Coordinates of C-alpha atoms in Angstrom, one line a residue:
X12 CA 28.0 -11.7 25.0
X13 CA 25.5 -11.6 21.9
X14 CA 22.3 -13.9 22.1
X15 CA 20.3 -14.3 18.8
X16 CA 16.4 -15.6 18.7
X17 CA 15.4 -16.1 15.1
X18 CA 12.1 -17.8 13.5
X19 CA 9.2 -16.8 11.2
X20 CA 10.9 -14.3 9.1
X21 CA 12.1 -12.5 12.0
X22 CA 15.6 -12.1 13.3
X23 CA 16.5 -10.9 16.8
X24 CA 19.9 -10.1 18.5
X25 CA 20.8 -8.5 22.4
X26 CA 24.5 -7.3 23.2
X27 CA 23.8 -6.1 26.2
X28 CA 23.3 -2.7 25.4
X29 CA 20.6 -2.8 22.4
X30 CA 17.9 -5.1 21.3
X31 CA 18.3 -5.4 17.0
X32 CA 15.6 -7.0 15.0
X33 CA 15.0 -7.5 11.6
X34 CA 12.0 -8.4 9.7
X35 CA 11.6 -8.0 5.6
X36 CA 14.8 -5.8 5.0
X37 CA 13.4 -3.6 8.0
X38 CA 15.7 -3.1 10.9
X39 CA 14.7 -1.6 14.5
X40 CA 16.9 -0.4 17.0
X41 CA 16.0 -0.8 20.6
X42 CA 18.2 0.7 24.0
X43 CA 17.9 -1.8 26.6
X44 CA 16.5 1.3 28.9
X45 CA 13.7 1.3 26.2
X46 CA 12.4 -1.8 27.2
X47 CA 9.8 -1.9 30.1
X48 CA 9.2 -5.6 30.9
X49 CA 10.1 -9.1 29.3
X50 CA 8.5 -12.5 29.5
X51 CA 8.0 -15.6 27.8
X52 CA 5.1 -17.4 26.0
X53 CA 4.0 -20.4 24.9
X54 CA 5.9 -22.1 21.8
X55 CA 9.5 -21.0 22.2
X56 CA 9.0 -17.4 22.2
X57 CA 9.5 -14.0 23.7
X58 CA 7.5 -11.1 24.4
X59 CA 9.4 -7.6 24.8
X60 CA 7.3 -4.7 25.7
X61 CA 8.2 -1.1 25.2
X62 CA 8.1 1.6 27.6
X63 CA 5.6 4.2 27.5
X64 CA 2.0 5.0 25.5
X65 CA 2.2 3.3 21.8
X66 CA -0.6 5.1 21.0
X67 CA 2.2 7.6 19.1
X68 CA 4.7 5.2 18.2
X69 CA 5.8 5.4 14.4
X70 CA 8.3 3.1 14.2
X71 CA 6.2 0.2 13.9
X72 CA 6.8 -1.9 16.7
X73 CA 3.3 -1.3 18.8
X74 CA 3.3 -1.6 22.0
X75 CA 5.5 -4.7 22.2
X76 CA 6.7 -7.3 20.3
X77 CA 6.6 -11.4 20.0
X78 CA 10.2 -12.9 18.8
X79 CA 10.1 -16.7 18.1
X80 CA 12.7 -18.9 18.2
X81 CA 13.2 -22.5 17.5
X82 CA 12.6 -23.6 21.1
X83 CA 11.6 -22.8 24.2
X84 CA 14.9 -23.4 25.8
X85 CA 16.7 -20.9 23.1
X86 CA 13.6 -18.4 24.1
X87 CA 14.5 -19.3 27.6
X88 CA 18.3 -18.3 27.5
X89 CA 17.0 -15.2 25.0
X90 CA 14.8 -13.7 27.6
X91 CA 17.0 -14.3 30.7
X92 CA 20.0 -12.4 28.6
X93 CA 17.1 -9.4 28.3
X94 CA 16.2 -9.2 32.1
X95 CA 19.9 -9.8 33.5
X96 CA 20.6 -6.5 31.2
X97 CA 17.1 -4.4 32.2
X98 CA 18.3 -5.2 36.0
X99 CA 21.6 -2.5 35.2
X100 CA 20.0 -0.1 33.6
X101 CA 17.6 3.0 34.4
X102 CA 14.3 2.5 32.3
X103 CA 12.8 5.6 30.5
X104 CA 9.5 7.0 30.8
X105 CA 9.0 7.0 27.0
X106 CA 10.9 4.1 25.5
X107 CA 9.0 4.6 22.0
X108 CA 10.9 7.5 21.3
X109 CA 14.6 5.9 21.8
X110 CA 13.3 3.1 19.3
X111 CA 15.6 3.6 15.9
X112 CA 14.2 1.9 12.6
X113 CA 16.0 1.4 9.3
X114 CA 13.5 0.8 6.1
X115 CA 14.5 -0.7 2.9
X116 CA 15.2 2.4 0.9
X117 CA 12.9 2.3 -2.7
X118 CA 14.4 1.7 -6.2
X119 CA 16.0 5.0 -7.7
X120 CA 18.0 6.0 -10.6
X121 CA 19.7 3.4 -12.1
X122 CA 19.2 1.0 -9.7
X123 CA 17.0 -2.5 -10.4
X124 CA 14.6 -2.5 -8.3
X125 CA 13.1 -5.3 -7.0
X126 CA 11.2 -6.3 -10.3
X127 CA 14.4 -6.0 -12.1
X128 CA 15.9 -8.3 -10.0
X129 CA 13.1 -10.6 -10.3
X130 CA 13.9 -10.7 -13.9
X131 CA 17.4 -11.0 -14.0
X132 CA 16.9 -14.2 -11.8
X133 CA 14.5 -15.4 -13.7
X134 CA 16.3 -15.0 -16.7
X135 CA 19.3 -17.1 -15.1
X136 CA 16.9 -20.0 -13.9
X137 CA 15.8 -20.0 -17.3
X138 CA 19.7 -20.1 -18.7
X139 CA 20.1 -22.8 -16.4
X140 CA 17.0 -24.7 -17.2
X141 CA 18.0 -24.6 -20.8
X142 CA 21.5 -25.9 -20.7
X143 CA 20.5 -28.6 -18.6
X144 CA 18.0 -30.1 -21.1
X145 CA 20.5 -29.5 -23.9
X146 CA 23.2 -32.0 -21.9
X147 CA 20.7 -34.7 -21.1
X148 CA 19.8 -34.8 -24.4
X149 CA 23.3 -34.9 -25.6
X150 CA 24.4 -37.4 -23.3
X151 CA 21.2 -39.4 -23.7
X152 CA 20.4 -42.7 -25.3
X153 CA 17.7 -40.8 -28.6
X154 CA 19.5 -39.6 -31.5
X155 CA 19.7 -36.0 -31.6
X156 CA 16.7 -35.2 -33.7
X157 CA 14.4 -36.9 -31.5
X158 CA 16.3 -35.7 -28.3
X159 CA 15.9 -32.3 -29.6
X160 CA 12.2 -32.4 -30.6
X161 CA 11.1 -33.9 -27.3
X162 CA 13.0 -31.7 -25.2
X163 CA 12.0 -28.2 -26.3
X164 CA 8.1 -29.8 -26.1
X165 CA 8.7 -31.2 -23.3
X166 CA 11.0 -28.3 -21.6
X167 CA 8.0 -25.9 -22.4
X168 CA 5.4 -28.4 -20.8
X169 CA 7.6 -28.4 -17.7
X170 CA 7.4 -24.7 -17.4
X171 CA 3.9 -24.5 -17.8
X172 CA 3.2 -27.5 -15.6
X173 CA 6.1 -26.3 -12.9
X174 CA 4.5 -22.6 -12.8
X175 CA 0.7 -23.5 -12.2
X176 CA 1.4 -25.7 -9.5
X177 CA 4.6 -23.2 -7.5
X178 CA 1.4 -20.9 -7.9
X179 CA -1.1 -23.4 -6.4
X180 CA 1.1 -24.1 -3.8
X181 CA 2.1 -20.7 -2.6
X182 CA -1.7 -20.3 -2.5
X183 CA -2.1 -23.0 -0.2
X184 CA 1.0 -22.1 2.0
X185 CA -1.0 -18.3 1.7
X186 CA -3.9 -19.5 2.9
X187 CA -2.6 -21.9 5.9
X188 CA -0.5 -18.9 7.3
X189 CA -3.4 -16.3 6.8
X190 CA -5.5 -18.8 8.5
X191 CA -3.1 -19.8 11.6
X192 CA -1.6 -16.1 12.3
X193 CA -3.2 -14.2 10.5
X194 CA -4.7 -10.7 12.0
X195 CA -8.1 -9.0 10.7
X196 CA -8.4 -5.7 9.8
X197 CA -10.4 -3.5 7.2
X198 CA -9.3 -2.5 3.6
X199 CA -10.1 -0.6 0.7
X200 CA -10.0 -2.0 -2.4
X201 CA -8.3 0.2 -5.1
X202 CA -8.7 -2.4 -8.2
X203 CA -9.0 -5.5 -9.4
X204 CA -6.3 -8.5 -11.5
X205 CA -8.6 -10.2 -13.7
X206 CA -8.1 -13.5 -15.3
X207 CA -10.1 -15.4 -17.5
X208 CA -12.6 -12.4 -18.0
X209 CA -15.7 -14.0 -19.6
X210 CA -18.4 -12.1 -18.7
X211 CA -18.1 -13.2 -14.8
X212 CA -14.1 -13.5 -13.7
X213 CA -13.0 -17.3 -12.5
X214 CA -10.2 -15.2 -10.6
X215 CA -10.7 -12.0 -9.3
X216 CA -7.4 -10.6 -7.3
X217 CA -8.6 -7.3 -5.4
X218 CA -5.8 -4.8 -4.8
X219 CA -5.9 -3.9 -1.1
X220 CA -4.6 -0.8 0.8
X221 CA -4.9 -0.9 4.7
X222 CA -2.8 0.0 7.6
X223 CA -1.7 -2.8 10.1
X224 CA -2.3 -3.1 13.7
X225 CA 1.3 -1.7 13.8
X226 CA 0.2 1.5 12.2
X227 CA 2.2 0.5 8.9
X228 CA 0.2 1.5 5.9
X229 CA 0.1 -0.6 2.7
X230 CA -0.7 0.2 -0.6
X231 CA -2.2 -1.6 -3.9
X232 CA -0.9 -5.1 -2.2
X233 CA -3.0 -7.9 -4.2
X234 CA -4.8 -10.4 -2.6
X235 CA -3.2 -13.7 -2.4
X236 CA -7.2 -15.0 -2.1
X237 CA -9.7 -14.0 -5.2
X238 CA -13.1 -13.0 -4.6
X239 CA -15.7 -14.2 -6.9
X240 CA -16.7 -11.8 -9.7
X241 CA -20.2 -11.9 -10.0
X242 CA -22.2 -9.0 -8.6
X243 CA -19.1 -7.8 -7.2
X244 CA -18.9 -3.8 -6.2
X245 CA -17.8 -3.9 -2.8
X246 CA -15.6 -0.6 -1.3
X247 CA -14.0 -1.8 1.5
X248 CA -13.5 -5.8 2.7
X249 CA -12.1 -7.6 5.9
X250 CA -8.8 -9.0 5.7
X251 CA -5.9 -11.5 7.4
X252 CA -3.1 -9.9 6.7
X253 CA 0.6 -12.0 8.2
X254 CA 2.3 -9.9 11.2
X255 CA 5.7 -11.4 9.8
X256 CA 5.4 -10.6 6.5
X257 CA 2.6 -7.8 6.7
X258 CA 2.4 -7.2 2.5
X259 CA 1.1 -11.0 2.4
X260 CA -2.5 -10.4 3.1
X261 CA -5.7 -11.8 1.9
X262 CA -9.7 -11.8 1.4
X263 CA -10.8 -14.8 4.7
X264 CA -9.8 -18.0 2.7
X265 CA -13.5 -19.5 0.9
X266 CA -14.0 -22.7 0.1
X267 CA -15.0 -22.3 -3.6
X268 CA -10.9 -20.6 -4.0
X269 CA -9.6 -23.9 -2.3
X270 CA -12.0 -25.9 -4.9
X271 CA -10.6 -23.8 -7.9
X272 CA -6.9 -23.8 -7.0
X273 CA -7.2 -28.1 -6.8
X274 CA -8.8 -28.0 -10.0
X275 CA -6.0 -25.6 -11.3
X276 CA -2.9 -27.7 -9.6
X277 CA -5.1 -30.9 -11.3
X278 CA -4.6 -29.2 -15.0
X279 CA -1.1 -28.4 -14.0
X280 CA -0.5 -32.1 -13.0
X281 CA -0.4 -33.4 -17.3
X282 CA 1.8 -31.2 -18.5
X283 CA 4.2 -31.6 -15.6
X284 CA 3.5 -35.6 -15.8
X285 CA 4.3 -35.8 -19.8
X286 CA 7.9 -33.5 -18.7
X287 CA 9.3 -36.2 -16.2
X288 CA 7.9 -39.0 -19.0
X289 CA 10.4 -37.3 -21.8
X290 CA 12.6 -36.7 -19.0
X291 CA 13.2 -40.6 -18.1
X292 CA 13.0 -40.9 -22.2
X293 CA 16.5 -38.9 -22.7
X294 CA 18.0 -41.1 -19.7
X295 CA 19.7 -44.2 -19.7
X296 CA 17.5 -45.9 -17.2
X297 CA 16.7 -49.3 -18.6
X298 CA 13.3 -49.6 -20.4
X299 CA 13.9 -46.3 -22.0

């Protein structure tokens, strides 16, 4: 039998034998007679502790790990498949050091990489995006002229529009996770994304190099929170950084970033708005 506990960007499966989980492309490998104790905790998740001092550890993992499920009656049946297999087996002294992990190996040769990737799928959204206009407006009611005209405006309005406010909202769905889960720690900060240098930066993205609670290092990652530019020389910052997804990490979330990025989603509003107008224009709803 194989039970399975997934949730939060993290993915969990027990045989029996060994405890998988993967998180971001980054699989661990865990012996059952690794494992020193089990329980569960509030909100439909698990808590699996390791054997022996983390204090060496590399793999990751810490000391123990929470796995969150959809429910607490999935968590339930997870757990009780974890103890019914720990009762058969003979725990180790040092269960840190049976603990396997897997990594995402880095782009090399002739391979993408993950910001070639990122371009080849943006290039086919784009593709995609384009073809669709082009059959509205050759299946719509305006001659083809007009259709034409209105299309490629509005088509480019609709990607300006569309980008500023997918960037507002993963801001705000940045800043809610940072501020429900998020763990502090201290970082360095190793440079800067400017935009809209004037003097004094509106958005000032530090680049942030820390090392997790789990003793994973990160380098360069920018902030998904600017800082505000003037008079601004600091070294070293606090941070929330997401155990799930560790490389999403942040300055504390300010109430002058949430003011800008409402203001910015506000500008993206009108171009976005005048896109579904020429959109309902090459239809043939009534009125149009």
């Amino acid at each position: 039998m194989e039970t399975a506990l997934s949730a939060r960007g993290t993915s969990a499966r027990f045989d029996g034998v060994r405890l998988r989980i993967v998180r971001g492309g980054t699989t661990w490998t865990v012996p059952a007679r690794a494992i020193a104790s089990v329980e569960e905790t509030t909100g439909g998740a698990v808590r699996v502790a390791l054997a022996g001092d983390a204090s060496g550890a590399r793999h990751g993992l810490g000391g123990a790990v929470t796995l969150s499920g959809p429910n607490a009656r999935a968590a339930g049946a997870f757990a009780e498949h974890l103890r019914t297999a720990l009762e058969r087996v003979e725990p180790v002294e040092d269960g840190h050091a049976l603990v396997t992990v897997v990594r995402p190996a880095s782009a090399a040769g002739g391979g993408l990489g993950e910001s070639g990737q990122r371009r080849v799928l943006l290039g086919l959204l784009l593709l995609v995006y384009a073809l669709g206009l082009w059959a509205l407006g050759a299946t719509g009611p305006l001659s083809a002229g007009v259709a034409a005209a209105s299309l490629v405006v509005g088509g480019a309005l609709g990607i300006l529009g569309g980008v500023t406010l997918w960037r507002v909202g993963r801001r705000f769905h940045a800043m809610a996770v940072l501020r429900s889960r998020g763990i502090g720690v201290i970082a360095r900060i190793s440079g800067h994304v400017k935009i809209w240098d004037k003097g004094a930066s509106l958005w000032l993205f530090p680049y942030l190099t820390y090392t997790t609670v789990d003793r994973d290092s990160y380098e360069r990652v920018p902030s998904r929170v600017s800082a505000w530019a003037w008079g601004e020389s600091r070294t070293s910052v606090e941070i929330l950084y997401d155990p799930e997804h560790p490389r999403r990490a942040g300055l504390p979330p300010t109430f002058g970033f949430v003011v800008r990025s409402i203001v910015l989603g506000l500008v993206g509003l009108a171009p976005t708005s005048f896109f579904v107008l020429v959109l309902l224009a090459n239809t043939t709803l009534p009125g149009f």
